[in-house]
Amino acid sequence: MEAVNCPSLASSSWPWPAPPPCIGNPIANTVRNLWSHPISFCGHFPEGVRTFTEEHLDGETCGGWYLRQIQGSANNDGGPLFHILSGNLGHQIEHHASTWTRVLRFAVPGP
């Protein structure tokens, strides 16, 4: 989808001429990957987070799945700007345990 939509968006010359898509797309993807990798990786594999093998999955119940999601992730500390720039993925536990919850609600404490 990016390969189709981005060239048409890049043809705009406001407020400055955009680089050709063959240059701009790889640069944008690299910047996105450099930013999102630490957010995802640091939230999944910090010290103290449990890891699971395939044997743990045999006979797993729905409640067991949620428990594994909570035990297998950790939240990243950061200020409001950090969470805005990361799409609130610093809240990895909430992201994994409440997949149906809107991203902006992750930081709001529940009842």
Short mmCIF file of C-alpha atoms in Angstrom, two decimals:
data_model
loop_
_atom_site.label_atom_id
_atom_site.label_comp_id
_atom_site.label_asym_id
_atom_site.label_seq_id
_atom_site.Cartn_x
_atom_site.Cartn_y
_atom_site.Cartn_z
CA MET A 1 0.00 0.00 0.00
CA GLU A 2 2.85 2.41 0.80
CA ALA A 3 4.35 1.89 -2.64
CA VAL A 4 1.07 2.99 -4.24
CA ASN A 5 -0.01 5.84 -1.97
CA CYS A 6 3.29 7.47 -1.06
CA PRO A 7 4.39 8.49 -4.58
CA SER A 8 1.13 10.36 -5.08
CA LEU A 9 1.53 12.12 -1.73
CA ALA A 10 5.17 12.94 -2.44
CA SER A 11 4.25 14.79 -5.63
CA SER A 12 2.96 17.72 -3.54
CA SER A 13 5.31 20.68 -3.42
CA TRP A 14 3.92 22.34 -0.28
CA PRO A 15 5.67 23.65 1.88
CA TRP A 16 8.80 22.43 0.12
CA PRO A 17 9.44 19.96 -2.68
CA ALA A 18 9.45 16.40 -1.38
CA PRO A 19 12.28 14.03 -2.30
CA PRO A 20 11.49 11.48 -4.97
CA PRO A 21 9.64 8.47 -3.53
CA CYS A 22 12.53 6.15 -4.36
CA ILE A 23 14.61 8.18 -1.86
CA GLY A 24 11.96 9.36 0.61
CA ASN A 25 10.28 5.99 1.23
CA PRO A 26 13.45 4.15 2.31
CA ILE A 27 14.45 7.10 4.52
CA ALA A 28 11.00 7.20 6.16
CA ASN A 29 10.97 3.43 6.68
CA THR A 30 14.44 3.49 8.22
CA VAL A 31 13.53 6.30 10.62
CA ARG A 32 10.31 4.47 11.59
CA ASN A 33 12.17 1.20 12.17
CA LEU A 34 14.91 2.87 14.21
CA TRP A 35 12.26 4.47 16.44
CA SER A 36 9.82 1.56 16.76
CA HIS A 37 12.40 -1.18 17.37
CA PRO A 38 13.49 0.09 20.82
CA ILE A 39 9.86 0.72 21.80
CA SER A 40 8.77 -2.81 20.95
CA PHE A 41 11.98 -4.64 21.82
CA CYS A 42 12.52 -2.92 25.18
CA GLY A 43 8.91 -3.55 26.13
CA HIS A 44 9.08 -7.24 25.36
CA PHE A 45 12.49 -8.35 26.53
CA PRO A 46 13.70 -6.34 29.54
CA GLU A 47 15.10 -8.05 32.60
CA GLY A 48 12.46 -9.75 34.73
CA VAL A 49 9.97 -10.48 31.96
CA ARG A 50 8.99 -14.12 31.62
CA THR A 51 9.60 -16.00 28.41
CA PHE A 52 7.58 -19.00 27.34
CA THR A 53 8.23 -22.09 25.26
CA GLU A 54 5.75 -23.87 23.04
CA GLU A 55 5.13 -26.41 25.80
CA HIS A 56 3.54 -23.64 27.85
CA LEU A 57 0.95 -23.16 25.12
CA ASP A 58 -0.42 -26.74 25.21
CA GLY A 59 -3.86 -26.68 26.80
CA GLU A 60 -3.69 -22.96 27.47
CA THR A 61 -7.00 -21.46 28.57
CA CYS A 62 -8.28 -18.01 27.68
CA GLY A 63 -7.34 -16.79 31.16
CA GLY A 64 -3.91 -18.38 30.76
CA TRP A 65 -3.42 -16.46 27.53
CA TYR A 66 -4.10 -13.16 29.29
CA LEU A 67 -1.78 -14.10 32.16
CA ARG A 68 0.97 -14.94 29.67
CA GLN A 69 0.45 -11.59 27.91
CA ILE A 70 0.83 -9.73 31.21
CA GLN A 71 3.84 -11.72 32.41
CA GLY A 72 5.57 -11.57 29.03
CA SER A 73 5.68 -7.78 28.62
CA ALA A 74 6.72 -4.70 30.55
CA ASN A 75 5.93 -1.00 30.41
CA ASN A 76 8.51 1.61 29.41
CA ASP A 77 8.90 4.72 31.52
CA GLY A 78 8.62 8.06 29.83
CA GLY A 79 6.89 11.38 29.89
CA PRO A 80 3.81 12.42 27.95
CA LEU A 81 5.84 13.33 24.84
CA PHE A 82 7.51 9.92 24.82
CA HIS A 83 4.14 8.18 24.93
CA ILE A 84 2.70 10.40 22.20
CA LEU A 85 5.67 9.75 19.91
CA SER A 86 5.56 6.01 20.59
CA GLY A 87 1.83 5.73 19.97
CA ASN A 88 1.40 4.85 23.66
CA LEU A 89 3.26 1.58 23.09
CA GLY A 90 5.29 2.32 26.20
CA HIS A 91 2.26 0.75 27.89
CA GLN A 92 3.11 -2.76 26.69
CA ILE A 93 1.20 -4.63 29.42
CA GLU A 94 -2.01 -2.78 28.64
CA HIS A 95 -1.34 -3.19 24.91
CA HIS A 96 -1.10 -6.97 25.27
CA ALA A 97 -3.80 -7.53 27.87
CA SER A 98 -6.43 -5.21 26.39
CA THR A 99 -6.08 -5.53 22.65
CA TRP A 100 -9.55 -4.06 22.13
CA THR A 101 -8.79 -0.90 24.15
CA ARG A 102 -8.13 2.34 22.29
CA VAL A 103 -4.49 3.39 22.38
CA LEU A 104 -5.26 6.69 24.12
CA ARG A 105 -6.82 4.80 27.05
CA PHE A 106 -3.70 2.77 27.91
CA ALA A 107 -2.36 5.41 30.32
CA VAL A 108 -5.70 5.83 32.13
CA PRO A 109 -5.92 3.67 35.26
CA GLY A 110 -8.83 1.26 35.33
CA PRO A 111 -11.34 0.77 38.15
#
